[in-house]
Amino acid sequence: MKVPERISELRKQLEYHNRKYYDEDSPEISDYEYDNMLRELEMLESEHPQWIVPESPTQHVGGTVKHGFGSKISHDVPMLSLEDKFTREELIDFVYKIKRELDEPRFVVEPKIDGLSVALRYQGGQFALGITRGDGINFGEDVTSNLRMIKSIPLKLAEEIPYLEVRGEVYMDNEVFEAVNARQEEEGRKLFANPRNCAAGTLRQLNPQVVAERKLSIIIFNLQAVQGKEFESHAQTLDYLSEQGFKVSKYAVCKTEEEIWNAICAIDDNRGSFSYALDGAVVKVDSLAHRLKLGTTSKVPRWAIAYKYPPEEKQTQVLDIEINVGRTGRLTPLAILNPVRLAGTTVSRASLHNQDQIDRLDIRIGDTVIIRKAAEIIPQIMSVVKEKRPVGTTPFQIPDRCPVCGSSAVRETVDENEGAAIRCTNSNCPAQLARLIVHFASRQAMDIEGLGPAVVETLLSKGYLKDLSDIYYLQSRRDDLIRDAITGRPNAKKSDTSKSTDKLLAAIEGSKDNDIDRLINGLGISNVGKFTGNLLKNSFPDMFSIANASFEELIGLDGFGEISSKAVEDYFAQPQTKYILERLQKAGVNMQSKNVNRSISGIFRGATFVLTGTLPSMTRDEAAELIEKHGGRVSGSVSKKTTYLLAGEEAGSKLTKAQGLGIKIISEDDLVRMLQ
Ligand code: IVH
């Protein structure tokens, strides 16, 4: 690839990952991989300065101000980023450069917390406003009501100082993060990739109560502006801020490059003892007068740098390779590892993805492997330490029989993203059933609170469930369920177990009245989700007409492709499906299309909407219902056929794509106005 092409490729990639990281809280690559790309671009641009353009990711801070409805607040003091350094040599260069310009500078070394930056403004000692970084230069977003829920943010300072603005890092403790994700899993919701994303997602919640429950913390690392007080050094400001009630950054004051390096290494060595994620150390010039003299670029201060630690790597042994069977029957190999602490958590398993990955790395049971976390959270095996391979090991092969039910497992065509999938051919396989039931009960489908993975696992192992329809026959086994303590905490009092059992049974009973789009989604037909379920509900009077619909009828529906039509036809042709539907109906589960929208006369007739982001007053489901009620169609992805993109706060890649395609972007207000 020629240099200009490579530059353009890197810019495109970096902009994409910037959006994923800053706007969507959903990074796909690790900071390390991102940094490597940025460095390559910086290097190419420094060798070919004629190609530098102001829009290049090297020239501005990553995030863009969110498209949205929250109030934009002007930054009084820019919230700059930091220049990254990766080696001792680069760090020493920085120190030398400062020493050449200043007389006897002192430095401060602090841990670099991996969270998100906010600025807090205090008027007369009272917390008045809290803002996110936004674009770092011009605007951020008002998140005051959520920040008020963070215990480590004092609402009133010890002193009634006229005005103060501080900057700090909002983060989530590793332990809290693991508990939040466990709950997400229990409730069938999407898991957060890492504590940073979870903290970012939490801070943007519309409901401050959720913020309170999720227990965020903040550490203050800079005094941005102050009236009524004077300081000479950064260390002094941190001490003062601590006296005012803030939790401030730990710091070490250093003079020589040796002291700085030792302080950086000491933080790295103790990384595991911090309760939150660190991604480096920050080295800052201490004297505020010195800082003024050095100034800033448009992107970073000249008086500070971030020293980024390489991703932590550990060696451990593969004790076993287990085969997991997913809802769709896919067999996924999982390495069981000798547990090791890695980047804040204990790692004891790592997905091996597929046979191709096992072959490429030649991973065998008994091997010592090097592990690292991808995108800061997902344990990944990087390589095998071949010298440590015990004698007598053999290459690992995913079996051609399902480990759970013993049926044959077949290799399917290679998927671009997932490699070759090997699937169990038995749709009644108990492993598939566990995941299917969890999906059936999830919020997106039948929404049965309390029927999460743990309860389902127990119900299956004790023989209460043999297929989906058994859920609706649990009522008659109430006493057995209580005796076997299926619900609630282990060792709970019998009265509590009765209560939680009744709660679950009531949730099951309540779900019987659901509209059939939820039921269709819950059945787990491949390629049929929420939107397709809705389409089917709106096109047929009941489940039995759907079951009897021909391929031709299905494909004739607007929005139904060949794959989903075939999947629906195949699914309903199975005798097992007929049996399950009959039992569900007998148990009283609704089989009629209820809130049908066949009103093609509606104002949105012929229009396709895509929804993205958080809307100010309605949920996305409510908005979809409103659109469909008026004859519109709701689709999951943006394409040339999209008529409107209904965008709320935190709109991400769909918004960018829609803008690129010139699709009309509307707000919730616009939608409501169109209906008046
Ligand atoms: S100083 C002008 N100190 O790292 C002040 N930043 O990669 C510049 N961060 O946006 C920042 N811990 O959100 C500073 N002790 C610390 C920090 C810290 C975490 C974050 C901060 C900044 C990012 C830059």
XYZ file of C-alpha atoms and ligand atoms in Angstrom:
700
model
C 0.000 0.000 0.000
C 1.292 3.482 -0.905
C 1.807 6.027 1.891
C -1.188 8.307 1.109
C -3.442 5.271 0.931
C -2.138 3.952 4.227
C -2.648 7.396 5.821
C -6.204 7.531 4.562
C -6.856 3.945 5.708
C -5.465 4.690 9.186
C -7.538 7.876 9.478
C -10.689 6.010 8.524
C -9.968 3.231 11.022
C -9.115 5.666 13.815
C -12.261 7.758 13.234
C -14.304 4.562 13.336
C -12.714 3.377 16.580
C -12.973 6.889 18.058
C -16.699 6.756 17.492
C -16.914 3.263 18.973
C -14.938 4.340 22.054
C -16.112 7.872 22.756
C -19.624 7.972 21.311
C -20.893 4.424 21.633
C -18.976 3.163 24.706
C -18.379 -0.008 22.824
C -14.738 -0.387 21.784
C -13.835 -3.195 19.426
C -10.083 -3.036 19.873
C -7.814 -2.566 22.877
C -6.271 0.798 23.702
C -2.962 -0.769 22.824
C -4.042 -1.612 19.275
C -5.590 1.856 18.912
C -2.411 3.510 20.140
C -0.320 1.526 17.670
C -2.441 2.772 14.764
C -2.317 6.349 16.011
C 1.447 6.176 16.333
C 1.846 4.812 12.838
C -0.268 7.680 11.527
C 1.713 10.215 13.558
C 4.931 8.790 12.188
C 3.725 8.893 8.573
C 2.433 12.426 9.014
C 5.715 13.605 10.527
C 7.584 12.097 7.586
C 5.118 13.640 5.114
C 3.855 16.861 6.748
C 2.355 18.013 3.428
C -0.451 15.491 4.025
C -1.448 16.690 7.471
C -5.021 17.997 7.503
C -6.862 19.605 10.424
C -9.475 16.796 10.427
C -6.836 14.117 11.012
C -7.343 12.154 14.267
C -3.828 13.253 15.244
C -5.016 16.865 15.319
C -8.035 16.709 17.606
C -9.366 15.079 20.761
C -11.265 11.861 20.019
C -14.916 12.355 21.006
C -17.471 14.371 19.138
C -20.174 16.294 20.969
C -23.188 14.048 21.131
C -26.069 14.674 18.847
C -28.802 14.946 21.308
C -31.241 16.778 23.406
C -29.331 17.235 26.639
C -28.045 20.730 27.179
C -24.684 21.598 25.771
C -22.404 23.464 28.135
C -19.450 25.569 26.966
C -16.107 24.600 28.400
C -14.575 27.523 30.269
C -11.294 25.628 30.456
C -10.671 23.120 27.652
C -10.664 19.503 28.781
C -7.551 18.456 26.927
C -6.237 14.982 26.385
C -2.682 13.794 27.049
C 0.120 12.813 24.729
C 0.935 9.147 25.165
C 4.418 7.748 25.743
C 5.182 4.069 25.608
C 8.883 3.625 26.403
C 11.388 4.746 29.011
C 13.331 6.589 26.274
C 10.281 8.575 25.204
C 9.566 9.467 28.800
C 13.146 10.616 29.398
C 13.034 12.728 26.214
C 9.977 14.483 27.644
C 11.737 15.135 30.950
C 14.877 16.460 29.199
C 12.832 18.754 27.000
C 11.123 20.237 30.065
C 14.446 20.552 31.857
C 15.907 22.469 28.920
C 13.068 24.990 29.080
C 12.610 25.393 32.820
C 14.720 26.058 35.810
C 14.748 23.120 38.249
C 11.285 21.784 37.438
C 9.530 19.423 39.838
C 7.281 16.664 38.520
C 4.289 14.835 39.914
C 3.508 11.217 38.998
C -0.071 9.961 39.384
C -1.953 6.784 38.482
C -3.939 7.159 35.268
C -7.470 5.991 36.036
C -9.337 4.346 33.188
C -12.709 6.040 33.374
C -14.221 9.143 31.881
C -13.403 12.759 32.432
C -15.854 15.217 33.925
C -15.592 18.803 35.137
C -17.398 19.915 38.284
C -18.257 23.541 38.965
C -18.907 24.901 42.458
C -20.511 28.282 43.218
C -20.107 29.589 46.772
C -18.946 26.129 47.838
C -22.058 24.397 46.433
C -21.960 21.831 43.633
C -23.613 23.667 40.734
C -22.856 21.893 37.462
C -21.173 18.754 36.167
C -20.246 18.249 32.528
C -18.738 15.560 30.361
C -15.794 16.178 28.084
C -17.825 16.204 24.852
C -15.463 17.526 22.182
C -12.981 18.643 24.866
C -12.632 22.141 23.424
C -15.999 23.783 22.959
C -18.824 21.853 24.576
C -19.649 19.051 26.966
C -22.993 17.698 28.184
C -24.766 18.539 31.395
C -24.800 15.428 33.606
C -25.278 17.222 36.935
C -28.277 15.231 38.147
C -26.402 11.967 37.660
C -23.185 13.226 39.223
C -25.155 14.241 42.316
C -25.686 10.518 42.897
C -21.948 9.844 43.218
C -21.064 9.677 46.896
C -17.479 10.870 46.403
C -18.680 14.158 44.897
C -19.199 16.576 47.808
C -22.353 18.613 47.306
C -21.005 21.240 49.702
C -17.334 22.066 50.195
C -15.710 22.653 53.567
C -15.071 26.286 52.616
C -17.524 28.695 50.967
C -15.096 29.518 48.202
C -16.637 31.890 45.560
C -15.911 29.702 42.516
C -14.114 26.482 41.749
C -13.905 24.104 38.792
C -12.200 20.735 39.163
C -11.643 17.904 36.747
C -11.665 14.247 37.650
C -12.158 10.741 36.405
C -15.475 8.979 36.992
C -14.895 5.243 37.283
C -16.439 2.046 38.526
C -14.679 -0.271 40.963
C -13.878 -3.692 39.482
C -16.038 -5.406 42.083
C -19.037 -3.177 41.429
C -18.570 -3.749 37.692
C -18.627 -7.505 38.094
C -21.797 -7.277 40.199
C -23.498 -4.988 37.630
C -22.651 -7.384 34.827
C -23.850 -10.383 36.837
C -27.161 -8.584 37.258
C -27.299 -7.661 33.573
C -26.796 -11.325 32.736
C -29.409 -12.426 35.227
C -31.902 -10.024 33.621
C -30.997 -11.144 30.117
C -29.512 -7.743 29.184
C -26.391 -6.896 27.219
C -23.156 -7.134 29.218
C -20.780 -4.184 29.469
C -17.365 -4.744 27.927
C -15.370 -3.216 30.788
C -15.721 -0.938 33.850
C -15.023 2.169 31.768
C -17.885 1.482 29.378
C -20.160 0.576 32.214
C -19.300 3.844 34.003
C -19.848 5.817 30.782
C -23.178 4.097 30.073
C -24.271 4.658 33.657
C -23.433 8.350 33.620
C -25.662 8.798 30.577
C -28.645 7.047 32.106
C -31.760 9.164 32.117
C -32.705 7.867 35.529
C -30.363 9.139 38.285
C -31.615 6.331 40.522
C -29.799 3.818 38.305
C -26.638 5.875 38.768
C -27.102 5.713 42.517
C -27.520 1.930 42.385
C -24.490 1.396 40.165
C -22.141 3.087 42.664
C -19.779 5.171 40.576
C -16.796 6.924 42.123
C -14.635 9.863 41.150
C -11.035 10.851 41.701
C -10.096 14.484 41.142
C -6.834 15.100 39.296
C -6.843 18.773 38.322
C -7.922 22.192 39.524
C -9.264 23.837 36.387
C -10.199 27.297 37.713
C -10.543 29.024 41.073
C -11.581 32.393 42.470
C -10.697 33.617 45.910
C -7.625 31.420 46.401
C -4.084 31.251 45.041
C -1.814 28.263 44.608
C 1.720 27.732 43.458
C 1.801 24.046 42.706
C -0.398 21.182 41.555
C 0.469 19.210 44.703
C -0.801 22.129 46.781
C -4.081 22.206 44.825
C -4.636 18.472 45.339
C -4.009 18.812 49.089
C -6.425 21.734 49.264
C -9.069 19.859 47.270
C -8.701 16.906 49.588
C -9.375 19.211 52.566
C -12.495 20.458 50.775
C -13.916 16.932 50.719
C -12.798 15.552 47.357
C -11.168 12.181 46.851
C -8.030 13.265 44.990
C -5.411 11.516 42.915
C -2.506 9.884 44.767
C 0.728 11.544 43.732
C 4.509 11.333 44.116
C 6.651 14.452 43.743
C 9.860 13.722 41.797
C 12.874 15.682 40.593
C 15.049 13.355 38.532
C 14.133 11.130 35.610
C 15.173 8.180 37.762
C 12.673 9.117 40.474
C 9.958 9.566 37.848
C 10.690 6.184 36.286
C 10.671 4.485 39.700
C 7.328 6.093 40.548
C 5.860 4.880 37.234
C 7.169 1.348 37.824
C 5.859 1.354 41.395
C 2.338 2.119 40.150
C 2.642 -0.605 37.499
C 3.878 -3.135 40.068
C 0.895 -2.343 42.296
C -1.673 -2.250 39.508
C -3.344 -5.375 40.843
C -3.881 -3.849 44.290
C -5.994 -0.945 42.969
C -9.728 -1.581 43.184
C -10.222 0.065 39.787
C -8.678 -0.154 36.334
C -5.525 1.822 35.554
C -4.197 2.281 32.064
C -0.981 4.095 32.803
C 0.668 6.826 34.837
C 0.468 10.571 34.295
C 3.600 12.711 34.645
C 2.883 16.406 35.210
C 4.962 19.502 35.823
C 4.159 20.572 39.378
C 4.621 24.348 39.376
C 1.576 26.210 38.041
C 3.806 29.071 36.816
C 5.890 26.534 34.899
C 2.733 25.088 33.352
C 1.669 28.527 32.128
C 5.071 29.045 30.577
C 4.925 25.740 28.703
C 1.358 26.240 27.490
C -0.701 23.763 25.465
C -1.215 22.656 21.878
C -4.780 22.526 20.533
C -4.994 18.955 21.732
C -2.725 18.367 24.733
C -0.893 20.296 27.441
C 2.894 20.601 26.921
C 3.389 20.139 30.662
C 2.074 16.588 31.049
C 2.195 13.202 29.362
C 0.595 9.808 29.880
C 2.899 6.832 30.164
C 0.834 3.891 28.902
C 1.566 0.449 30.297
C 1.597 -2.389 27.789
C -1.405 -4.686 28.252
C -0.711 -6.987 31.150
C 0.224 -10.500 30.034
C 0.419 -13.627 32.162
C 1.397 -17.214 31.601
C -0.933 -19.949 32.736
C -1.752 -23.549 31.973
C -4.636 -24.931 29.918
C -6.143 -27.476 32.312
C -8.852 -28.609 29.942
C -10.795 -27.628 26.843
C -14.558 -27.689 27.354
C -17.128 -27.538 24.597
C -20.063 -25.176 25.139
C -23.279 -25.584 23.226
C -25.116 -22.337 22.397
C -28.804 -21.601 21.753
C -28.360 -22.212 18.068
C -26.459 -25.439 18.741
C -23.050 -23.978 17.978
C -20.183 -25.848 19.676
C -17.664 -23.366 21.095
C -14.383 -24.562 22.603
C -13.482 -22.959 25.923
C -10.038 -23.214 27.535
C -10.191 -23.898 31.273
C -7.174 -22.137 32.737
C -5.267 -22.375 35.958
C -6.743 -19.190 37.564
C -4.526 -16.079 37.379
C -5.053 -12.417 38.301
C -4.955 -10.344 35.143
C -5.745 -6.637 34.813
C -7.902 -6.489 37.909
C -9.867 -9.750 37.681
C -9.254 -13.471 38.120
C -9.183 -15.218 34.784
C -9.977 -18.916 34.660
C -11.371 -19.413 31.162
C -10.888 -18.092 27.660
C -12.870 -18.759 24.516
C -10.964 -20.505 21.763
C -13.673 -19.474 19.252
C -13.411 -22.309 16.728
C -11.278 -25.124 15.341
C -9.394 -22.746 13.034
C -8.177 -20.726 16.022
C -7.101 -23.885 17.879
C -5.214 -25.068 14.797
C -3.608 -21.700 14.112
C -2.164 -21.451 17.643
C -1.836 -25.229 18.055
C -3.322 -25.083 21.564
C -3.351 -28.388 23.420
C -4.573 -29.472 26.856
C -1.581 -29.162 29.220
C 0.035 -26.287 27.296
C 1.350 -23.180 28.988
C -0.123 -20.182 27.206
C 0.285 -16.405 27.262
C -2.956 -14.574 27.964
C -3.933 -10.961 27.629
C -7.238 -9.095 27.713
C -8.712 -7.963 24.425
C -10.586 -4.652 24.539
C -9.453 -4.526 28.206
C -11.784 -7.270 29.384
C -12.053 -10.407 27.284
C -9.298 -12.919 28.123
C -7.562 -14.081 25.016
C -4.864 -16.651 24.420
C -2.083 -14.963 22.432
C 0.337 -17.860 21.971
C 1.600 -21.154 23.311
C 4.937 -21.376 25.147
C 6.097 -24.359 23.131
C 9.210 -24.934 25.304
C 6.917 -25.674 28.248
C 4.762 -28.204 26.386
C 4.569 -31.460 28.378
C 5.393 -34.692 26.561
C 2.575 -36.763 25.162
C 0.124 -33.975 24.258
C -1.945 -34.277 21.104
C -3.560 -31.667 18.849
C -7.078 -30.788 19.996
C -10.044 -31.534 17.791
C -13.627 -30.369 18.479
C -15.635 -33.611 18.618
C -18.075 -34.584 15.890
C -20.670 -35.431 18.550
C -22.468 -32.914 20.759
C -20.973 -33.288 24.274
C -24.385 -32.731 25.856
C -26.785 -34.931 23.884
C -24.452 -37.110 21.822
C -26.083 -36.228 18.496
C -23.831 -35.659 15.522
C -22.252 -32.233 15.141
C -21.535 -30.928 11.669
C -19.184 -28.317 10.331
C -21.004 -25.506 8.564
C -19.832 -23.052 5.928
C -17.209 -20.539 7.025
C -18.633 -17.337 8.470
C -16.529 -14.258 7.694
C -16.526 -13.095 11.320
C -16.811 -16.289 13.280
C -14.879 -18.826 11.247
C -16.301 -22.269 10.641
C -19.131 -23.145 13.012
C -19.699 -26.690 14.202
C -23.304 -27.282 15.233
C -25.223 -29.954 17.097
C -27.939 -31.222 14.787
C -30.453 -32.008 17.549
C -32.856 -29.129 18.166
C -34.036 -30.771 21.410
C -30.540 -30.849 22.837
C -30.759 -29.859 26.548
C -27.888 -27.376 26.189
C -29.723 -25.543 23.450
C -32.814 -25.732 25.569
C -31.212 -23.917 28.542
C -30.209 -20.992 26.409
C -33.482 -21.017 24.517
C -35.477 -20.809 27.753
C -33.347 -17.936 29.050
C -33.962 -16.134 25.760
C -37.699 -16.973 25.892
C -37.948 -15.407 29.357
C -35.786 -12.353 28.556
C -37.149 -8.812 28.519
C -37.093 -8.708 24.744
C -39.300 -11.786 24.550
C -41.824 -13.012 27.145
C -40.308 -10.839 29.897
C -40.601 -13.313 32.790
C -38.775 -11.746 35.711
C -36.849 -14.224 37.813
C -36.357 -16.831 35.091
C -32.668 -16.143 34.550
C -29.769 -18.532 33.706
C -29.254 -19.862 37.238
C -32.928 -20.712 37.875
C -33.285 -22.233 34.388
C -30.184 -24.365 34.947
C -31.637 -25.722 38.200
C -35.078 -26.309 36.702
C -33.489 -28.298 33.887
C -31.168 -30.310 36.066
C -34.026 -31.256 38.421
C -36.183 -32.303 35.483
C -38.859 -29.607 35.757
C -38.367 -28.461 32.186
C -38.090 -30.645 29.109
C -39.216 -28.058 26.590
C -40.443 -24.450 26.493
C -44.052 -25.276 27.183
C -43.195 -26.848 30.561
C -42.694 -23.310 31.915
C -46.467 -22.886 31.924
C -47.038 -26.123 33.851
C -44.781 -25.216 36.791
C -47.751 -23.769 38.699
C -49.023 -27.278 39.459
C -45.650 -28.140 41.020
C -45.432 -25.171 43.389
C -44.794 -27.277 46.496
C -42.003 -29.249 44.805
C -40.405 -26.004 43.624
C -40.389 -24.657 47.178
C -39.071 -27.947 48.589
C -36.247 -27.954 46.040
C -35.527 -24.245 46.728
C -35.410 -23.471 43.013
C -35.701 -19.718 43.496
C -34.110 -17.237 45.885
C -30.803 -17.432 47.667
C -29.286 -20.705 48.826
C -29.998 -21.256 52.527
C -32.915 -18.790 52.425
C -35.713 -19.210 54.986
C -38.607 -21.381 53.777
C -41.018 -18.417 53.933
C -38.673 -16.425 51.673
C -38.407 -19.320 49.224
C -42.226 -19.528 49.092
C -42.370 -15.807 48.382
C -39.794 -15.914 45.583
C -41.425 -19.033 44.090
C -44.817 -17.311 44.057
C -43.242 -14.240 42.506
C -41.803 -16.342 39.684
C -45.069 -18.204 39.154
C -46.946 -14.885 39.047
C -44.487 -13.552 36.450
C -45.045 -16.687 34.357
C -48.807 -16.333 34.706
C -48.634 -12.648 33.731
C -46.677 -13.439 30.572
C -49.539 -15.563 29.204
C -51.321 -12.405 28.051
C -48.395 -11.114 26.029
C -48.976 -10.212 22.429
C -47.709 -12.841 20.001
C -44.753 -10.855 18.689
C -43.095 -11.549 22.045
C -43.948 -15.219 21.791
C -42.616 -15.420 18.227
C -39.357 -13.782 19.277
C -39.138 -16.092 22.284
C -39.378 -19.251 20.217
C -35.825 -18.567 19.033
C -36.428 -19.223 15.330
C -33.163 -18.460 13.582
C -33.141 -15.062 11.878
C -36.424 -14.128 13.546
C -36.159 -11.498 16.272
C -38.210 -8.687 17.673
C -38.810 -6.809 14.446
C -39.685 -9.869 12.392
C -41.962 -11.032 15.193
C -43.759 -7.748 14.970
C -44.102 -7.991 11.245
C -45.629 -11.454 11.542
C -48.013 -10.299 14.239
C -49.199 -7.440 12.048
C -49.672 -9.681 9.026
C -51.485 -12.708 10.496
C -54.423 -13.006 12.888
C -52.864 -15.718 15.076
C -50.005 -18.143 15.626
C -51.707 -20.940 13.764
C -52.048 -18.874 10.576
C -48.345 -18.083 10.847
C -47.592 -21.772 11.326
C -49.578 -22.575 8.203
C -48.193 -19.750 6.059
C -46.375 -20.868 2.917
C -42.921 -19.719 1.893
C -44.536 -17.645 -0.898
C -46.868 -15.906 1.546
C -44.005 -15.130 3.900
C -41.626 -13.792 1.311
C -44.458 -11.635 -0.006
C -44.402 -9.656 3.250
C -42.615 -6.344 3.066
C -39.381 -6.746 5.028
C -39.243 -10.541 4.875
C -36.258 -12.012 3.061
C -35.587 -15.471 1.705
C -33.601 -16.592 4.745
C -36.196 -15.636 7.345
C -39.062 -16.973 5.219
C -37.300 -20.318 4.921
C -36.455 -20.334 8.645
C -40.106 -19.700 9.621
C -41.384 -22.326 7.204
C -38.878 -24.929 8.446
C -39.512 -24.160 12.091
C -43.266 -24.598 11.902
C -42.929 -27.755 9.816
C -41.265 -29.580 12.737
C -43.580 -31.910 14.724
C -41.934 -30.706 17.952
C -43.061 -27.118 17.193
C -46.643 -28.250 16.736
C -46.509 -30.092 20.057
C -45.075 -27.084 21.908
C -47.577 -24.628 20.449
C -50.471 -26.893 21.360
C -49.258 -27.234 24.946
C -48.681 -23.479 25.218
C -52.203 -22.825 23.995
C -53.665 -25.411 26.349
C -51.889 -23.697 29.248
C -53.594 -20.430 28.289
C -50.763 -18.631 26.505
C -52.196 -16.043 24.120
C -52.001 -17.091 20.474
C -53.878 -14.149 18.939
C -52.352 -11.060 17.328
C -53.578 -8.345 19.675
C -52.331 -4.846 19.047
C -52.377 -5.313 15.347
C -51.457 -2.537 13.090
C -52.731 -3.263 9.665
C -53.725 0.384 9.271
C -51.967 1.022 6.009
C -53.999 4.192 5.903
C -51.854 5.573 8.742
C -49.850 8.723 8.311
C -46.575 6.793 8.209
C -47.770 4.377 5.538
C -44.862 3.357 3.340
C -42.254 4.940 5.632
C -39.483 2.904 7.240
C -38.023 4.146 10.513
C -34.807 3.170 12.239
C -34.497 4.063 15.914
C -31.232 4.833 17.669
C -30.083 6.333 20.945
C -32.054 7.170 24.064
C -35.195 9.180 23.497
C -36.058 11.925 25.987
C -39.440 10.649 27.143
C -40.383 7.335 25.529
C -38.587 4.042 25.350
C -37.577 2.820 21.911
C -40.240 0.110 22.146
C -42.912 2.723 22.840
C -41.763 4.799 19.873
C -41.800 1.716 17.629
C -45.312 0.925 18.758
C -46.434 4.468 17.974
C -44.872 4.353 14.510
C -46.409 0.995 13.699
C -49.790 2.129 14.987
C -49.718 4.794 12.313
C -48.784 2.496 9.477
C -44.974 2.893 9.570
C -42.437 0.124 9.585
C -39.583 -0.140 12.060
C -36.372 -1.720 10.896
C -33.219 -2.595 12.817
C -30.648 -1.257 10.418
C -30.061 1.796 8.274
C -30.105 1.324 4.520
C -30.985 3.288 1.432
C -34.597 2.200 2.042
C -34.744 3.982 5.416
C -37.093 6.979 5.371
C -36.381 8.448 8.805
C -33.794 7.907 11.480
C -35.369 8.665 14.850
C -32.331 9.634 16.918
C -32.068 10.140 20.639
C -29.182 10.885 22.918
C -26.086 8.737 22.437
C -27.000 8.021 18.851
C -24.003 6.203 17.448
C -22.995 4.515 14.217
C -26.548 4.374 12.827
C -26.649 8.161 12.951
C -23.336 8.470 11.113
C -24.465 5.979 8.501
C -27.817 7.741 8.033
C -26.075 11.094 7.684
C -23.780 9.561 5.078
C -26.788 8.303 3.116
C -28.579 11.652 3.375
C -31.483 10.156 5.371
C -33.730 12.556 7.245
C -32.899 12.592 10.953
C -35.787 13.330 13.287
C -36.130 13.755 17.039
C -38.854 12.484 19.349
C -40.367 15.999 19.215
C -40.445 15.851 15.406
C -42.160 12.460 15.537
C -44.832 13.717 17.889
C -45.289 16.853 15.779
C -45.746 14.743 12.633
C -48.620 12.979 14.364
C -50.446 16.153 15.389
S -4.371 14.983 33.647
C -5.126 18.882 31.451
N -4.384 13.018 35.422
O -6.664 10.452 31.018
C -5.222 17.687 32.327
N -5.667 12.739 33.448
O -5.652 10.182 28.282
C -5.057 16.474 31.558
N -6.903 10.623 33.355
O -8.670 12.912 29.571
C -5.374 15.252 32.251
N -6.250 9.837 35.283
O -9.613 11.782 31.606
C -4.836 13.451 34.238
N -4.333 11.406 37.081
C -4.775 11.827 35.899
C -5.656 11.051 35.121
C -6.074 11.552 33.891
C -6.985 9.614 34.221
C -7.579 10.674 32.048
C -8.243 11.994 31.752
C -7.674 12.409 30.414
C -7.134 11.126 29.878
C -6.042 11.367 28.873
